[in-house]
XYZ file of C-alpha atoms in Angstrom:
704
model
C -35.794 -3.479 47.297
C -37.613 -6.589 46.141
C -35.883 -9.907 45.351
C -38.274 -12.441 43.839
C -37.791 -16.240 43.966
C -38.024 -17.533 40.382
C -40.478 -20.250 41.487
C -43.006 -17.503 42.301
C -42.914 -16.047 38.785
C -45.184 -17.057 35.950
C -42.253 -18.723 34.161
C -42.226 -21.783 31.936
C -40.795 -24.756 33.881
C -38.105 -25.184 31.215
C -36.920 -21.615 31.815
C -36.812 -22.180 35.597
C -34.720 -25.320 35.089
C -32.082 -23.470 33.032
C -32.018 -20.504 35.420
C -31.292 -22.867 38.312
C -28.503 -24.487 36.273
C -27.031 -20.998 35.897
C -27.184 -20.661 39.695
C -30.071 -18.169 39.666
C -32.701 -18.738 42.378
C -34.009 -15.163 42.693
C -34.440 -12.131 40.474
C -32.895 -8.917 41.766
C -34.881 -5.637 42.074
C -34.106 -4.466 38.508
C -35.129 -7.820 37.025
C -38.221 -7.960 39.237
C -39.278 -4.466 38.084
C -38.879 -5.535 34.451
C -41.017 -8.656 34.980
C -43.647 -6.625 36.849
C -43.697 -4.160 33.919
C -44.650 -6.890 31.446
C -41.314 -8.328 30.238
C -42.660 -11.888 30.069
C -45.840 -10.768 28.281
C -43.851 -9.136 25.468
C -44.283 -5.507 26.560
C -41.850 -3.040 24.986
C -39.460 -1.834 27.707
C -36.602 0.642 28.166
C -34.614 -0.617 31.166
C -32.075 1.834 32.611
C -29.983 0.736 35.572
C -26.326 0.852 36.652
C -23.568 -1.353 35.237
C -23.581 -4.871 36.688
C -27.247 -4.809 37.759
C -28.247 -7.874 35.724
C -29.668 -6.400 32.516
C -28.401 -9.299 30.375
C -30.666 -11.741 32.234
C -33.613 -9.417 31.563
C -32.774 -9.677 27.846
C -32.511 -13.475 28.042
C -35.926 -13.751 29.736
C -37.468 -11.340 27.238
C -36.091 -13.243 24.235
C -36.969 -16.732 25.464
C -40.478 -15.755 26.625
C -41.116 -14.136 23.237
C -39.842 -17.119 21.230
C -41.796 -19.642 23.306
C -45.008 -17.621 22.924
C -44.674 -16.295 19.375
C -41.976 -18.201 17.486
C -40.040 -16.155 14.927
C -36.493 -14.949 15.561
C -34.812 -12.583 18.016
C -31.716 -10.427 17.586
C -29.485 -9.255 20.451
C -27.519 -6.157 19.359
C -24.417 -4.710 21.059
C -22.127 -1.801 20.127
C -18.854 -3.771 20.326
C -17.546 -7.039 18.889
C -16.091 -8.023 22.282
C -19.526 -7.653 23.887
C -21.105 -9.641 21.052
C -18.897 -12.635 21.839
C -19.657 -12.268 25.569
C -23.449 -12.188 25.041
C -23.301 -15.054 22.525
C -21.655 -17.286 25.151
C -24.321 -16.386 27.734
C -27.216 -17.029 25.326
C -25.808 -20.452 24.333
C -27.256 -21.814 27.598
C -30.730 -21.592 26.036
C -29.926 -24.002 23.212
C -31.140 -26.668 25.635
C -34.678 -25.510 24.758
C -34.058 -26.194 21.072
C -33.221 -22.614 20.073
C -30.142 -22.255 17.878
C -27.892 -19.314 18.733
C -25.757 -17.687 16.016
C -23.338 -14.766 15.975
C -22.268 -12.425 13.173
C -20.175 -9.257 12.956
C -17.968 -7.658 10.307
C -18.038 -8.548 6.577
C -20.604 -5.921 5.654
C -20.919 -6.995 1.995
C -22.937 -10.119 2.819
C -26.530 -11.112 3.587
C -25.472 -13.969 5.924
C -28.107 -16.278 4.411
C -26.857 -19.083 6.695
C -28.576 -17.356 9.647
C -31.983 -18.509 8.380
C -31.350 -21.671 10.441
C -30.897 -19.752 13.724
C -33.483 -18.508 16.222
C -31.363 -16.098 18.277
C -28.760 -13.982 16.506
C -26.175 -11.879 18.344
C -24.630 -9.038 16.382
C -23.409 -5.429 16.371
C -25.406 -2.338 15.417
C -23.268 -1.811 12.285
C -23.710 -5.386 11.102
C -27.500 -5.335 11.564
C -27.690 -1.971 9.799
C -25.715 -3.425 6.871
C -27.869 -6.577 6.802
C -31.028 -4.484 6.453
C -29.528 -3.003 3.285
C -29.014 -6.524 1.864
C -32.553 -7.524 2.854
C -32.063 -11.259 3.541
C -35.362 -13.153 3.833
C -34.568 -14.359 7.381
C -34.381 -10.784 8.681
C -38.102 -10.306 7.994
C -38.748 -13.150 10.487
C -37.048 -11.195 13.307
C -39.753 -9.642 15.437
C -37.910 -9.092 18.742
C -34.897 -6.824 19.073
C -32.713 -6.298 22.142
C -30.862 -2.969 21.870
C -28.029 -3.242 24.414
C -25.880 -0.360 25.729
C -28.502 1.958 24.249
C -26.787 5.084 25.626
C -24.430 4.683 22.641
C -27.202 6.593 20.868
C -25.397 9.641 22.290
C -21.994 8.637 20.895
C -20.685 10.974 18.158
C -19.337 8.098 16.083
C -21.697 5.160 16.732
C -24.853 7.122 17.578
C -26.183 7.547 14.000
C -26.079 3.779 13.409
C -27.711 2.990 16.780
C -30.509 5.429 15.945
C -30.920 4.016 12.409
C -31.292 0.498 13.828
C -33.692 1.662 16.565
C -35.958 3.407 14.024
C -36.497 0.113 12.200
C -36.497 -2.089 15.316
C -39.280 -0.044 16.913
C -41.576 -1.037 14.065
C -41.393 -4.550 15.581
C -41.037 -5.489 19.269
C -38.033 -4.370 21.290
C -36.258 -4.225 24.616
C -33.709 -1.421 25.106
C -31.089 -1.692 27.867
C -28.857 1.069 29.142
C -26.886 2.568 31.964
C -28.481 5.698 33.401
C -30.332 7.843 30.847
C -31.335 11.187 32.384
C -34.105 11.874 29.818
C -35.412 8.295 29.924
C -39.063 9.392 29.688
C -38.441 11.136 26.350
C -36.455 8.157 24.988
C -39.075 5.632 26.204
C -41.807 7.693 24.576
C -39.826 7.776 21.311
C -39.459 3.967 21.436
C -43.159 3.523 22.403
C -41.790 1.633 25.410
C -42.497 1.462 29.148
C -39.600 2.972 31.157
C -38.166 0.770 33.913
C -35.558 2.777 35.792
C -33.691 2.224 39.049
C -30.383 3.156 40.719
C -30.083 -0.234 42.441
C -26.652 -1.851 42.206
C -25.615 -5.313 43.445
C -22.629 -3.622 45.116
C -23.303 -0.108 46.519
C -21.056 2.614 45.073
C -19.261 5.334 47.058
C -18.057 8.267 44.971
C -15.461 10.808 46.033
C -12.277 12.730 45.254
C -8.578 12.552 46.160
C -7.027 15.889 47.081
C -3.669 16.880 48.553
C -3.791 17.668 52.269
C -1.130 19.251 54.499
C 1.024 16.169 55.061
C -0.838 13.481 53.091
C -3.643 12.927 50.624
C -7.297 13.034 51.592
C -9.835 10.711 49.983
C -13.101 12.578 50.524
C -16.405 10.694 50.352
C -19.724 12.317 51.342
C -19.774 10.308 54.598
C -16.058 9.877 55.383
C -12.571 11.264 54.770
C -9.588 8.883 54.636
C -5.989 10.098 55.117
C -3.355 8.248 53.090
C 0.384 8.855 52.897
C 2.508 8.908 49.747
C 4.123 11.065 47.066
C 1.504 10.494 44.341
C -2.286 10.355 44.862
C -2.926 7.529 42.368
C -0.107 5.343 43.698
C -0.993 6.085 47.338
C -4.664 5.125 46.940
C -3.852 2.092 44.790
C -1.527 0.728 47.489
C -4.157 1.461 50.158
C -6.799 -0.585 48.271
C -4.355 -3.441 47.561
C -3.376 -3.626 51.234
C -7.091 -4.064 52.017
C -7.454 -6.967 49.558
C -9.011 -5.118 46.616
C -8.291 -4.764 42.921
C -7.922 -1.394 41.215
C -8.817 0.058 37.816
C -7.051 3.340 37.055
C -8.214 5.443 34.113
C -5.849 7.906 32.401
C -6.651 10.172 29.477
C -3.904 8.982 27.116
C -2.030 5.809 26.279
C 1.273 7.373 27.284
C -0.124 8.285 30.722
C -1.649 4.807 31.143
C 1.692 3.148 30.416
C 3.807 5.476 32.574
C 1.330 5.250 35.495
C 1.363 1.433 35.338
C 5.172 1.478 35.507
C 5.172 3.882 38.476
C 2.640 1.752 40.377
C 4.641 -1.409 39.678
C 7.909 0.090 40.909
C 6.206 1.436 44.065
C 4.636 -1.827 45.157
C 7.678 -3.310 46.896
C 6.933 -6.602 48.658
C 3.300 -6.451 47.497
C 4.374 -7.333 43.959
C 6.857 -10.169 44.342
C 6.207 -12.513 41.368
C 4.325 -15.723 42.136
C 3.854 -18.837 39.983
C 0.474 -17.742 38.650
C 1.760 -14.342 37.534
C 4.827 -15.908 35.923
C 2.460 -18.136 33.906
C 0.519 -15.049 32.771
C 3.836 -13.435 31.881
C 4.806 -16.423 29.726
C 1.458 -16.179 27.920
C 2.221 -12.515 27.209
C 5.639 -13.444 25.788
C 4.114 -16.080 23.493
C 1.345 -13.941 21.967
C 1.694 -14.016 18.186
C -0.223 -10.873 17.225
C 1.845 -8.351 19.208
C 5.095 -6.412 18.885
C 8.249 -7.489 20.765
C 8.589 -4.215 22.708
C 4.938 -4.318 23.843
C 5.320 -7.888 25.071
C 8.554 -7.106 26.915
C 7.081 -4.026 28.629
C 3.929 -5.870 29.664
C 5.819 -8.946 30.861
C 7.840 -6.825 33.312
C 4.612 -5.351 34.710
C 2.367 -8.427 34.663
C 4.737 -10.569 36.751
C 4.321 -7.893 39.443
C 0.507 -7.927 39.165
C 0.094 -4.712 37.124
C -0.847 -4.084 33.460
C -1.792 -1.266 31.136
C -4.647 -1.611 28.653
C -5.597 0.475 25.613
C -6.662 0.123 21.977
C -3.023 0.161 20.827
C -2.528 -3.327 22.290
C -3.242 -6.391 20.195
C -6.414 -8.416 20.771
C -4.338 -11.317 22.128
C -2.644 -9.144 24.760
C -5.892 -7.468 25.831
C -7.635 -10.839 26.252
C -4.854 -12.219 28.494
C -4.860 -9.079 30.668
C -8.660 -9.085 31.001
C -8.836 -12.781 31.871
C -6.022 -12.568 34.445
C -7.749 -9.574 36.077
C -11.079 -11.434 36.247
C -9.239 -14.370 37.825
C -7.814 -11.879 40.372
C -4.216 -12.641 39.399
C -3.516 -9.174 38.037
C -4.389 -6.663 40.766
C -4.133 -3.337 38.911
C -5.006 -2.289 35.374
C -4.249 1.230 34.167
C -6.413 1.900 31.121
C -7.759 4.528 28.781
C -11.549 5.146 28.990
C -12.264 2.743 26.097
C -12.050 -0.117 28.620
C -14.966 1.323 30.629
C -17.310 1.038 27.663
C -16.246 -2.437 26.639
C -15.695 -5.552 28.664
C -17.148 -6.372 32.048
C -14.182 -5.891 34.413
C -15.312 -4.818 37.883
C -12.772 -3.806 40.562
C -13.040 -2.789 44.223
C -11.829 0.719 43.398
C -11.832 2.874 40.295
C -9.458 5.846 40.177
C -10.143 8.471 37.523
C -6.801 10.187 37.105
C -8.021 12.895 34.717
C -11.360 14.576 34.105
C -9.925 16.458 31.107
C -8.931 14.999 27.778
C -7.068 16.088 24.677
C -9.036 17.611 21.790
C -6.979 19.048 18.945
C -9.912 21.168 17.747
C -10.135 23.144 21.005
C -7.878 26.106 21.816
C -5.575 24.826 24.546
C -6.432 21.247 23.444
C -8.155 20.251 26.732
C -11.862 19.619 27.363
C -13.739 18.213 30.354
C -15.018 14.683 29.866
C -18.806 14.179 29.626
C -20.635 13.119 32.802
C -21.758 9.938 30.982
C -18.114 8.958 30.434
C -17.402 9.454 34.149
C -20.462 7.335 35.047
C -19.238 4.556 32.716
C -15.835 4.506 34.441
C -17.193 4.827 37.983
C -19.724 2.081 37.235
C -16.908 -0.481 37.118
C -16.370 -0.146 40.887
C -17.510 -3.053 43.048
C -17.106 -6.770 42.305
C -20.299 -8.754 43.003
C -19.473 -11.616 45.358
C -16.172 -10.064 46.475
C -16.850 -6.501 47.659
C -19.380 -5.053 50.116
C -19.097 -1.745 48.273
C -17.220 -0.198 45.376
C -15.298 3.064 45.458
C -14.845 5.521 42.583
C -12.589 8.534 43.136
C -11.478 11.424 40.922
C -8.051 13.003 41.359
C -8.301 16.796 41.850
C -5.705 19.506 42.484
C -7.303 21.430 45.347
C -10.428 21.875 47.510
C -11.960 24.382 45.081
C -11.656 21.892 42.215
C -13.025 19.169 44.517
C -16.257 21.170 44.997
C -16.620 21.675 41.250
C -16.038 17.969 40.518
C -18.500 16.858 43.215
C -21.161 19.144 41.794
C -20.637 18.227 38.121
C -19.763 14.538 38.134
C -20.935 12.987 41.393
C -24.136 14.890 42.149
C -25.424 15.502 38.602
C -27.206 13.160 36.184
C -25.518 12.425 32.826
C -26.189 14.546 29.759
C -29.551 13.959 28.044
C -29.430 11.631 25.045
C -29.848 13.419 21.729
C -29.868 12.463 18.060
C -26.484 12.233 16.322
C -28.055 12.171 12.859
C -27.871 15.962 12.623
C -25.153 16.188 9.978
C -25.182 15.536 6.231
C -22.746 12.624 6.307
C -24.753 10.635 8.885
C -28.217 11.602 7.608
C -27.593 10.906 3.914
C -26.144 7.517 4.826
C -29.293 6.841 6.865
C -31.501 7.761 3.865
C -29.468 5.549 1.534
C -29.884 2.634 3.974
C -33.660 3.085 4.185
C -34.072 3.217 0.386
C -31.873 0.101 0.066
C -33.844 -1.912 2.638
C -37.211 -0.830 1.160
C -36.019 -1.397 -2.466
C -38.381 1.391 -3.623
C -40.057 4.093 -1.594
C -42.020 7.298 -2.146
C -40.626 10.624 -0.945
C -43.507 10.877 1.556
C -42.739 7.461 3.065
C -39.025 8.306 3.237
C -39.973 11.523 5.009
C -41.997 9.439 7.510
C -38.818 7.544 8.381
C -36.954 10.846 8.758
C -39.698 12.174 11.059
C -39.260 9.046 13.165
C -35.721 10.099 14.157
C -34.972 11.892 17.416
C -34.183 15.064 15.487
C -36.327 18.154 15.756
C -39.055 17.822 13.083
C -38.018 21.023 11.258
C -34.395 19.866 11.103
C -35.391 16.386 9.872
C -37.625 17.870 7.164
C -34.815 20.147 5.966
C -32.284 17.288 5.877
C -34.555 14.830 4.048
C -35.291 17.316 1.249
C -31.616 18.252 0.867
C -30.595 14.607 1.149
C -32.890 13.418 -1.652
C -31.572 16.195 -3.916
C -27.933 15.384 -3.095
C -28.371 11.611 -3.582
C -30.138 12.220 -6.890
C -27.571 14.789 -8.128
C -24.722 12.384 -7.312
C -26.450 9.449 -9.048
C -27.101 7.279 -5.981
C -30.871 7.306 -6.563
C -33.292 7.740 -9.442
C -37.067 7.982 -9.925
C -39.718 10.610 -9.312
C -42.887 8.990 -7.928
C -40.834 6.252 -6.275
C -37.188 6.482 -5.301
C -34.940 3.538 -6.193
C -31.199 3.027 -5.968
C -29.126 3.201 -9.118
C -26.693 0.358 -9.776
C -23.978 2.602 -8.291
C -26.156 3.518 -5.284
C -27.052 -0.113 -4.564
C -23.404 -1.185 -4.645
C -22.479 1.623 -2.252
C -25.326 0.712 0.122
C -24.313 -2.977 0.086
C -20.662 -2.140 0.726
C -21.806 -0.202 3.812
C -19.612 2.786 3.058
C -20.676 6.370 3.595
C -22.031 7.960 0.385
C -19.468 10.753 0.817
C -16.721 8.079 0.756
C -18.178 6.723 -2.488
C -18.283 10.266 -3.896
C -14.551 10.705 -3.127
C -13.799 7.459 -5.003
C -15.994 8.465 -7.924
C -14.802 12.078 -8.210
C -11.082 11.299 -8.165
C -10.959 7.983 -10.011
C -13.103 9.170 -12.931
C -10.830 12.151 -13.622
C -7.402 10.661 -12.820
C -4.943 8.368 -14.547
C -3.460 5.272 -12.946
C -0.914 6.003 -10.186
C 1.289 4.231 -7.630
C 0.072 2.220 -4.632
C 0.704 5.054 -2.154
C -1.644 7.334 -4.146
C -4.456 4.756 -4.059
C -3.913 4.022 -0.365
C -3.906 7.754 0.429
C -7.151 8.258 -1.507
C -8.801 5.394 0.400
C -7.548 6.607 3.792
C -8.628 10.224 3.100
C -12.316 9.265 2.754
C -14.746 9.910 5.671
C -14.572 6.165 6.508
C -10.755 6.107 6.522
C -8.758 5.285 9.666
C -7.038 8.163 11.456
C -3.675 8.185 13.206
C -2.041 10.920 15.239
C 0.629 12.925 13.436
C 3.623 14.573 15.096
C 4.784 18.076 14.197
C 7.836 16.694 12.362
C 5.637 14.262 10.395
C 3.413 17.157 9.303
C 6.478 18.684 7.677
C 8.172 15.546 6.352
C 5.547 13.034 5.169
C 4.264 15.020 2.187
C 7.840 15.340 0.857
C 8.302 11.562 1.166
C 5.340 10.646 -1.094
C 6.900 8.619 -3.963
C 4.434 9.742 -6.647
C 1.809 12.431 -7.323
C -1.248 11.887 -5.111
C -4.804 11.950 -6.457
C -5.765 14.686 -3.992
C -4.144 18.106 -3.872
C -2.689 19.411 -0.625
C -5.418 21.419 1.206
C -4.806 24.921 2.587
C -7.106 24.586 5.637
C -5.084 23.632 8.741
C -7.487 20.948 10.014
C -7.869 19.459 6.541
C -4.096 19.443 6.099
C -3.761 17.464 9.351
C -6.309 14.910 8.054
C -4.510 14.843 4.689
C -1.165 14.006 6.349
C -2.831 11.509 8.707
C -4.191 9.693 5.612
C -0.721 9.786 4.049
C 0.763 8.243 7.208
C -1.876 5.472 7.029
C -0.957 4.930 3.351
C 2.732 4.583 4.217
C 1.982 2.190 7.096
C -0.076 -0.033 4.772
C 2.501 0.237 1.986
C 5.157 -1.056 4.390
C 2.737 -3.827 5.415
C 2.177 -5.016 1.818
C 5.911 -4.766 1.108
C 6.405 -7.307 3.936
C 8.278 -4.963 6.263
C 8.599 -6.661 9.678
C 5.766 -5.718 12.051
C 8.145 -4.594 14.813
C 9.806 -2.220 12.334
C 6.411 -0.780 11.281
C 5.357 -0.247 14.910
C 8.622 1.516 15.752
C 8.811 3.552 12.547
C 5.326 5.059 12.915
C 4.911 5.063 16.709
C 1.804 2.855 16.734
C 0.761 -0.239 18.684
C -0.022 -3.707 17.330
C -3.734 -3.088 18.027
C -3.553 0.102 15.961
C -1.874 -1.757 13.099
C -4.542 -4.472 13.086
C -7.344 -1.904 13.197
C -5.785 0.072 10.310
C -5.327 -3.123 8.254
C -8.948 -4.217 8.835
C -10.355 -0.819 7.831
C -8.078 -0.489 4.795
C -8.964 -4.045 3.746
C -12.672 -3.056 3.746
C -12.023 0.271 1.992
C -9.698 -1.047 -0.748
C -12.323 -3.741 -1.401
C -14.977 -0.998 -1.529
C -12.827 1.195 -3.790
C -12.350 -1.737 -6.168
C -16.107 -2.392 -6.261
C -16.972 1.274 -6.841
C -14.420 1.434 -9.682
C -15.883 -1.783 -11.111
C -19.511 -0.612 -11.047
C -18.348 2.600 -12.768
C -16.384 0.483 -15.281
C -13.047 2.181 -14.508
C -10.921 -0.796 -15.554
C -7.505 0.862 -15.254
C -8.271 1.584 -11.584
C -10.228 -1.482 -10.514
C -7.475 -3.909 -11.536
C -4.978 -2.038 -9.351
C -7.424 -1.783 -6.431
C -8.328 -5.481 -6.694
C -4.697 -6.564 -6.371
C -4.067 -3.963 -3.692
C -6.994 -5.303 -1.639
C -5.659 -8.875 -1.792
C -2.245 -7.650 -0.659
C -3.642 -5.518 2.188
C -5.620 -8.482 3.526
C -2.488 -10.605 4.018
C 0.369 -8.091 4.030
C 2.300 -9.597 1.136
C 3.988 -8.718 -2.126
C 2.089 -9.749 -5.243
C 4.235 -12.849 -5.789
C 2.882 -14.465 -2.586
C -0.831 -14.089 -3.353
C -1.226 -17.696 -4.540
C 0.418 -19.118 -1.408
C -1.597 -17.093 1.142
C -4.799 -18.541 -0.323
C -3.860 -21.750 1.536
C -5.458 -21.772 4.989
C -2.784 -21.554 7.667
C -0.253 -19.811 5.416
C 0.331 -16.196 6.431
C 2.911 -13.696 5.256
C 5.862 -15.258 7.158
C 5.256 -18.881 6.141
C 4.491 -17.852 2.566
C 7.816 -16.000 2.317
C 9.754 -18.994 3.688
C 8.098 -21.313 1.150
C 8.566 -18.911 -1.770
C 12.234 -18.319 -0.995
C 12.744 -22.099 -1.176
C 11.125 -22.465 -4.594
C 7.573 -23.336 -3.461
C 5.521 -20.662 -5.195
C 1.953 -21.966 -5.506
C -0.413 -24.539 -3.927
C 0.554 -27.175 -6.536
C 4.207 -26.855 -5.448
C 3.163 -27.515 -1.849
C 1.354 -30.732 -2.821
C 4.286 -31.890 -4.981
C 6.907 -31.176 -2.267
C 5.290 -32.246 1.004
C 8.551 -33.433 2.621
C 10.269 -30.165 1.783
C 7.322 -28.201 3.243
C 7.530 -30.293 6.436
C 11.264 -29.637 6.745
C 10.699 -25.879 6.314
C 7.654 -25.432 8.562
C 7.766 -28.426 10.889
C 6.172 -31.854 10.686
C 2.671 -31.079 12.009
C 2.223 -27.666 10.404
C 3.680 -28.884 7.094
C 1.299 -31.843 6.975
C -1.709 -29.637 7.757
C -0.757 -27.068 5.106
C -0.238 -29.773 2.470
C -3.797 -31.028 3.157
C -5.174 -27.477 2.919
C -3.312 -26.915 -0.366
C -4.780 -30.126 -1.802
C -8.265 -29.068 -0.666
C -7.799 -25.641 -2.290
C -6.698 -27.186 -5.607
C -9.647 -29.620 -5.552
C -12.054 -26.751 -4.835
C -10.701 -24.779 -7.792
C -10.826 -27.743 -10.185
């Protein structure tokens, strides 16, 4: 494989200087292939190569070469906020050339006009899709798009947005980056791009299985079988890797399994896990995290001081960041995670153990389904730390030799599933159409059909959906016009809010025919929309929650079993948020509903967006009795407070706890803070009190 010294490339001297500062003297085979395929000359490329093979640098070279040659702006798009922050930090190095790097994600009801002053913008697929609907002038200057983690096109949830963005990006210049795509020729052809594909990895990967032998466990690789002793295959192989100086990532198919496996590994480590000073420091950080529940922190502390942690979406952002950093710094030796970790942050380990190749699916008889090959490849791809390991090892736990053969054939020897369009349902496709009409402002049916034909869908399917979609959007008053389609006032507001049109229809249908109700009813309505957050519901909750509703709900109880589950899930979300806005202690909420602090934050963020959207839909429809309630509800959801604290939480630095302390001592609005600075200092502490008094004064001056 070819490594190319950067001095031998046709690179601008300024680029070479920054690459050397980053410690890069040569391009690896993947990067060399991309350059040889025309990366620096602005050719459109689809680069598919394994995790950790240096695709980010390819993007950096593509962006900088394009900007130096053509001017304009470039956008780097990722599927996850965590990745956006990571890529933003890497691209900041290029500010030395005079290019300003900006980052944006979230807040979908905004055109981010401030980005007109930036040359390189890092964002998520959802945010870029929402920005197109707002049509800011700076977005028309973007003529180079990097579509990172492009295999997310195949994701049930995110795929429709990735495809929507790609359809518009491919009308400009683009670079798509992905892990292995089996049908890369078809996807490259669709993007009008040159495929650059390789299996080269900086650290070679060995893939195998763990199976029970006669007196021990056998780790079977194609070229070698290792015998290891122990009572549990995951623990036995983890200890084996640790004894040989490696780190381990274990993947389990549920949070409960991740947590219990981490505890078992920790208690089996013996002398290997005696706490040292570094781990005790990490443990103290865990204890002091502000955005997490007490039980979570206590559980993790006990594990982290022994070099083990669990990791899943139920953990708060603060906890996840500490665990990830300590693992990168090689302090934590073992992380047991759910598969979400494999798709997110860059955390390589010597060995990856996949504890389950089945996962829970409530819609399937028996509730178990085999994981996709792509998901396995994402997890296995984390094996091997560049600079630390000569090779990485990924193993799947199997029950017997027969299962081992099946797993080898399906997961290790087969390519991942081909990438297909996820726009093939009404909800996704109608949202796509609404977005196109919004970004174009007005468009003929023929031109809209051209966009539809540009999707990855079969042409007959796309034609059927576009005709039905136009009729549905017109019948439900999102669009108007005959020769040219335009958004109605209602349709434009829905497009700008970045909610699914079916969500807007739920708001419209129920609010226009219902009288005012209690907070739980509004929260349930919001959570029951297609955009609403979902939580798991126990059998007892299915029976009890409906009886606990304090007032009549807007939506009648459905008879369909699946719909009833969703109905109760939305009611559970409503009760969680109602507790939140009634200032119930976070630890109590977590315990009462069996959720994690990460779940709570995710639910709050989504319900904040949806109550805001519900308020705006009610306002554009002039439903005053509803929009007043939803407006207040949105303000309360944002900060988790009773109505009486809304004035205080407007002060920067004052959250629900500080606001309650101040209010209970007679300080009820920003003016009271300014008039009673000494009292505020005595209640909140000298430094914090002084800072909050300044913020209160600034707020009052801004409102004057």
